[in-house]
Every structure is written in C-alpha cells, then in structure tokens.
Coordinates of C-alpha atoms and ligand atoms in Angstrom, one line a residue:
M1418 CA -4.3 -4.2 30.4
A1419 CA -4.2 -6.0 27.1
M1420 CA -6.0 -5.2 24.4
E1421 CA -9.1 -7.9 23.7
L1422 CA -10.3 -8.9 20.3
Y1423 CA -13.7 -10.4 20.1
W1424 CA -14.1 -12.4 17.0
G1425 CA -15.6 -15.5 15.5
S1426 CA -14.5 -18.7 14.0
G1427 CA -13.8 -18.2 10.1
S1428 CA -15.1 -14.5 10.0
P1429 CA -12.4 -13.6 7.5
F1430 CA -12.8 -9.9 8.8
A1431 CA -12.1 -10.7 12.3
W1432 CA -9.2 -13.2 11.1
R1433 CA -7.6 -9.7 9.5
A1434 CA -8.0 -8.1 13.0
L1435 CA -6.6 -10.8 14.4
L1436 CA -3.7 -11.2 12.2
A1437 CA -2.9 -7.6 12.1
L1438 CA -2.3 -7.9 16.0
E1439 CA -0.4 -10.9 15.4
W1440 CA 2.2 -9.5 12.9
K1441 CA 2.9 -6.4 14.9
K1442 CA 3.1 -8.9 17.9
I1443 CA 0.6 -6.8 20.3
P1444 CA -0.5 -8.9 23.2
Y1445 CA -3.8 -9.2 23.1
T1446 CA -6.9 -11.1 25.1
S1447 CA -8.7 -13.5 22.3
K1448 CA -12.5 -13.5 22.9
L1449 CA -13.9 -16.3 20.5
I1450 CA -17.5 -15.8 20.3
T1451 CA -19.9 -18.6 19.3
F1452 CA -22.5 -17.3 16.1
S1453 CA -24.7 -20.3 16.8
K1454 CA -25.5 -18.9 20.5
G1455 CA -26.2 -15.6 19.3
E1456 CA -23.4 -14.4 21.2
H1457 CA -22.8 -11.8 18.8
K1458 CA -26.4 -10.5 19.3
A1459 CA -26.5 -9.8 23.4
P1460 CA -26.8 -6.3 24.6
S1461 CA -23.1 -6.3 26.0
F1462 CA -21.9 -7.1 22.8
L1463 CA -24.0 -4.7 21.0
A1464 CA -22.9 -2.0 23.2
M1465 CA -19.3 -2.3 22.0
N1466 CA -21.0 -2.7 18.0
P1467 CA -24.5 -2.0 17.7
R1468 CA -24.4 -3.6 14.5
G1469 CA -23.7 -6.9 16.4
K1470 CA -20.8 -8.2 14.3
V1471 CA -16.8 -9.2 14.4
P1472 CA -14.6 -8.4 15.1
V1473 CA -14.8 -5.7 18.0
L1474 CA -11.4 -4.4 19.7
K1475 CA -11.6 -3.4 22.9
D1476 CA -8.7 -0.8 24.5
G1477 CA -9.4 0.1 27.8
D1478 CA -12.9 2.5 27.5
V1479 CA -12.3 2.7 23.5
A1480 CA -14.3 -0.2 21.6
L1481 CA -13.7 -0.2 18.1
Y1482 CA -15.8 -1.9 15.0
E1483 CA -15.0 -1.9 11.6
T1484 CA -12.1 -4.1 10.8
L1485 CA -9.9 -1.3 8.5
A1486 CA -10.7 0.9 11.4
I1487 CA -9.4 -1.4 13.7
M1488 CA -6.4 -2.3 11.7
N1489 CA -5.5 1.7 11.3
Y1490 CA -6.3 2.2 15.1
L1491 CA -3.5 -0.3 15.9
E1492 CA -1.3 1.1 13.5
K1493 CA -1.3 4.0 15.1
K1494 CA -0.9 2.7 18.4
Q1495 CA 2.0 0.7 17.6
P1496 CA 3.6 1.6 14.2
E1497 CA 6.1 -0.9 13.9
P1498 CA 6.2 -3.1 11.5
A1499 CA 4.3 -0.6 9.6
L1500 CA 1.5 -2.6 7.7
F1501 CA 0.5 0.5 5.8
G1502 CA 3.6 1.7 4.8
R1503 CA 6.0 4.3 5.4
T1504 CA 5.8 6.5 2.3
P1505 CA 3.0 8.2 0.6
T1506 CA 3.3 5.9 -2.4
E1507 CA 4.1 2.9 -0.1
T1508 CA 0.6 3.6 1.9
A1509 CA -1.2 4.7 -1.5
A1510 CA -0.6 1.2 -3.1
I1511 CA -1.4 -0.6 0.0
W1512 CA -4.6 1.2 0.2
R1513 CA -5.5 0.6 -3.3
E1514 CA -4.9 -3.3 -3.0
I1515 CA -7.3 -3.4 -0.4
S1516 CA -9.6 -1.1 -2.3
E1517 CA -9.5 -3.2 -5.4
C1518 CA -10.1 -6.5 -3.5
Q1519 CA -13.0 -4.9 -2.0
Y1520 CA -14.4 -3.8 -5.1
Y1521 CA -13.5 -6.0 -7.3
F1522 CA -13.4 -9.6 -5.4
E1523 CA -15.5 -9.4 -2.5
N1524 CA -18.8 -9.4 -3.6
Q1525 CA -18.3 -12.0 -6.3
A1526 CA -16.7 -14.4 -3.3
F1527 CA -19.7 -13.8 -1.5
A1528 CA -21.8 -15.1 -4.3
V1529 CA -20.0 -18.1 -4.1
I1530 CA -19.6 -18.3 -0.4
A1531 CA -23.4 -17.4 0.4
P1532 CA -25.0 -20.4 -1.7
V1533 CA -22.4 -22.7 -0.4
F1534 CA -22.6 -22.0 3.2
F1535 CA -26.3 -21.0 3.9
G1536 CA -28.6 -22.7 1.2
G1537 CA -29.5 -21.9 -2.5
V1538 CA -27.3 -23.5 -4.5
D1539 CA -29.5 -24.7 -7.3
Q1540 CA -30.9 -21.5 -7.8
K1541 CA -27.8 -19.5 -7.9
T1542 CA -25.8 -21.8 -10.5
T1543 CA -25.4 -19.2 -13.2
E1544 CA -24.5 -16.3 -10.7
M1545 CA -22.0 -18.6 -9.0
K1546 CA -20.3 -19.3 -12.2
A1547 CA -19.8 -15.9 -13.6
A1548 CA -18.7 -15.1 -10.3
A1549 CA -16.4 -17.4 -10.4
E1550 CA -14.8 -16.4 -13.8
A1551 CA -14.5 -13.0 -12.1
M1552 CA -12.4 -14.5 -9.5
H1553 CA -9.8 -16.2 -11.5
A1554 CA -9.4 -12.7 -13.8
E1555 CA -8.3 -11.1 -10.0
F1556 CA -6.2 -14.4 -9.3
A1557 CA -4.8 -14.2 -12.5
R1558 CA -3.9 -10.8 -11.5
L1559 CA -2.4 -11.2 -8.6
E1560 CA -0.5 -13.9 -9.9
N1561 CA 1.0 -12.0 -12.0
I1562 CA 2.2 -9.4 -9.3
L1563 CA 3.3 -12.5 -7.0
G1564 CA 5.1 -14.1 -10.3
G1565 CA 7.9 -11.1 -9.9
H1566 CA 7.4 -10.2 -5.9
D1567 CA 6.9 -12.4 -2.8
W1568 CA 4.6 -9.9 -1.2
L1569 CA 1.6 -8.5 -2.8
V1570 CA 2.7 -4.8 -2.3
N1571 CA 5.9 -3.0 -2.0
N1572 CA 7.2 -6.5 -1.9
K1573 CA 7.0 -6.5 1.9
P1574 CA 4.6 -8.1 4.2
S1575 CA 1.9 -5.4 4.4
A1576 CA -2.0 -4.8 5.2
A1577 CA -2.9 -5.5 1.5
D1578 CA -1.5 -9.2 2.4
I1579 CA -3.8 -9.4 5.4
W1580 CA -6.9 -8.1 3.7
W1581 CA -6.4 -10.8 0.7
S1582 CA -5.6 -14.2 2.5
P1583 CA -8.5 -14.9 4.7
E1584 CA -10.9 -14.2 1.9
I1585 CA -8.6 -16.4 -0.5
M1586 CA -9.0 -19.3 2.2
L1587 CA -12.6 -18.9 2.4
V1588 CA -13.1 -18.9 -1.5
E1589 CA -11.3 -22.1 -1.4
R1590 CA -13.2 -23.4 1.4
A1591 CA -16.4 -23.0 -0.3
G1592 CA -15.1 -24.3 -3.5
S1593 CA -14.2 -27.8 -1.9
A1594 CA -17.8 -28.0 -0.4
D1595 CA -19.5 -31.3 -2.1
V1596 CA -22.6 -28.7 -3.1
A1597 CA -19.8 -27.0 -4.7
K1598 CA -18.0 -29.4 -6.9
P1599 CA -20.7 -30.1 -9.6
L1600 CA -20.2 -26.4 -10.8
N1601 CA -16.8 -27.1 -11.7
L1602 CA -15.8 -23.3 -10.4
D1603 CA -12.4 -24.2 -10.6
L1604 CA -11.9 -22.9 -7.1
A1605 CA -10.6 -25.9 -4.8
S1606 CA -7.1 -26.4 -5.5
I1607 CA -6.4 -22.1 -6.2
S1608 CA -2.7 -23.1 -5.3
K1609 CA -2.5 -25.5 -7.7
R1610 CA -3.5 -23.5 -10.6
Y1611 CA -1.9 -20.2 -9.6
P1612 CA 1.5 -21.2 -8.2
A1613 CA 3.0 -17.9 -7.5
L1614 CA -0.4 -17.2 -5.4
G1615 CA 0.6 -21.1 -3.9
R1616 CA 3.6 -19.7 -2.7
W1617 CA 2.4 -16.5 -1.3
R1618 CA 0.1 -18.4 0.8
T1619 CA 2.7 -20.5 2.4
R1620 CA 4.4 -17.2 2.9
V1621 CA 1.5 -15.8 4.7
E1622 CA 0.9 -18.9 7.1
T1623 CA 4.9 -18.8 8.2
Q1624 CA 4.1 -15.4 9.6
P1625 CA 3.4 -15.0 13.6
G1626 CA 0.1 -16.1 14.9
Y1627 CA -1.0 -18.3 11.5
E1628 CA -2.0 -21.7 13.3
R1629 CA -3.3 -19.4 16.7
T1630 CA -5.5 -17.2 14.7
Y1631 CA -6.7 -20.3 12.3
P1632 CA -10.5 -21.0 12.4
P1633 CA -11.3 -23.4 14.8
H1634 CA -14.0 -25.3 13.1
W1635 CA -12.5 -24.9 10.1
K1636 CA -9.1 -27.3 12.2
Q1637 CA -12.5 -29.9 13.2
A1638 CA -14.1 -30.1 10.2
A1639 CA -10.7 -31.1 8.3
Ligands
GSH589 N1 -17.6 -4.4 7.5 C1 -17.5 -5.4 8.8 C2 -17.8 -6.7 8.3 C3 -18.3 -7.7 9.5 C4 -18.9 -8.5 9.3 O1 -19.7 -9.0 8.2 N2 -18.8 -9.7 10.1 C5 -19.3 -11.1 10.0 C6 -19.0 -12.3 9.9 S1 -17.7 -12.4 8.5 C7 -20.6 -11.1 11.6 O2 -19.9 -10.3 12.4 N3 -21.8 -11.7 11.0 C8 -22.9 -11.9 12.1 C9 -23.8 -10.9 12.1 O3 -24.1 -10.3 10.4 O4 -24.8 -11.4 12.9 C10 -16.2 -5.4 9.2 O5 -15.2 -4.4 7.9 O6 -15.5 -5.5 10.0

C-alpha cells in the first residue's frame, strides 16, 4: 500500500515532507486536510499526531510526525537519491545548513509571518523590522553561497534546499501582503535583491513535484 501524507495548504513543514517524497519519487497518496474545518484536531488525526499538526506520514501501521523525522524515515526507506548526503562530511554540511535555518531564520520569519497572516502588524512594527533585517543578513549569506554553487550544500540538491525553500516562499508571500507594504521590509521580491538566490529558486521549482505540491490556496489567491 502506498504511503499517505497528510498536509495542509501553505504549511512550510508539510511542503518539505511532500518535496522529500517527490524528489525521491516515492509513490504516495496525498491527504490534504482543511485547517478551517479543524480536520487536524479530529480524534482520528490526533491518534496519528497528538499535537494536531501537519505533516503526518502514514506507512502501513507506522504513523509519523515531525518533518525531520519523516524526511529521515524516507531517506532510510529509499536511500536514492540521497537527500542527506553520502559521506560524513556531506551529511554534516546538510544538517548544519538545516540547523542554521532553524536557529537563525525561522523565528525571524515567524515574527513577520504571524502578524501578517494572523493580525497585529500595527503593534509589532518594531519587531517585524528587526526580524526582516536579521532575515536579510541570512539571505546575504545564502546569496554568497549560491553565487558560486547551484545548490546550498555540496553543490547537489539535498534536504537543505528542501528545508529552506518553502520558508523563503512563505516569507516572500508575507512580505507581499498589503498590510506589510507600509513597513518597507523589502521582502516582496527576494529574487530581485538576491539574484543568485532567485536562480536557485527557479532550480528548486523545476525539481519533481513542485507544481503538484504548491499550496493550493496560494494558486487561488494569485
Ligand atoms: N515541528 C513540527 C511543526 C509542524 C507545524 O507547526 N505545523 C503547522 C502548520 S505549518 C500546523 O499544523 N499547525 C496547526 C496547529 O498547530 O493547529 C514539524 O516539524 O512538523
């Protein structure tokens, strides 16, 4: 039986799990849940993930949550193409880049995304501007890497590219929202300010499954 992936539109975590399946060309059944209907808090969902969050991967009797756990499960189930490297040095470099995203970027991204999508921009202007500045420092670091390489780590597509890309797309979407415009965060056209990052994004977009996994409600809003 094919694996099942429970996901929600616009969740960067779920998108990463989907991309890992797609890049590895693992057959799976897509289970798109609707947040507004509370499907992720239904008893049947909580039985798979007591935290009531997406993604969840179901593989026969195994129900797995936490995106990195899912990605590593997939890597062990189907090692090729390798997303987490083949040598100790490659693997360490990929994990380092994922950790850098988690520790130096994701909180800053959340500080912008949350007020834009859930309200409170007027009260959070100072924090949002500081967060945008910190994110620009990270974009500059990535731009520097991508100026000389096609991919973030080891010059090959890896879990590091999967980890970074959905978060960047979401930040850009938040930066483009009308409520964010008066703040001049310069997050609406990341590719313009960081051209190598823009070329990398195009590369990510041409990997398997990008269109299929693109958040459906973003397409409707476009
Ligand atoms: N640490 C979790 C985070 C998952 C997560 O935060 N998912 C969000 C969507 S981006 C969610 O399902 N939120 C629904 C809720 O908390 O009610 C992972 O790595 O999978």
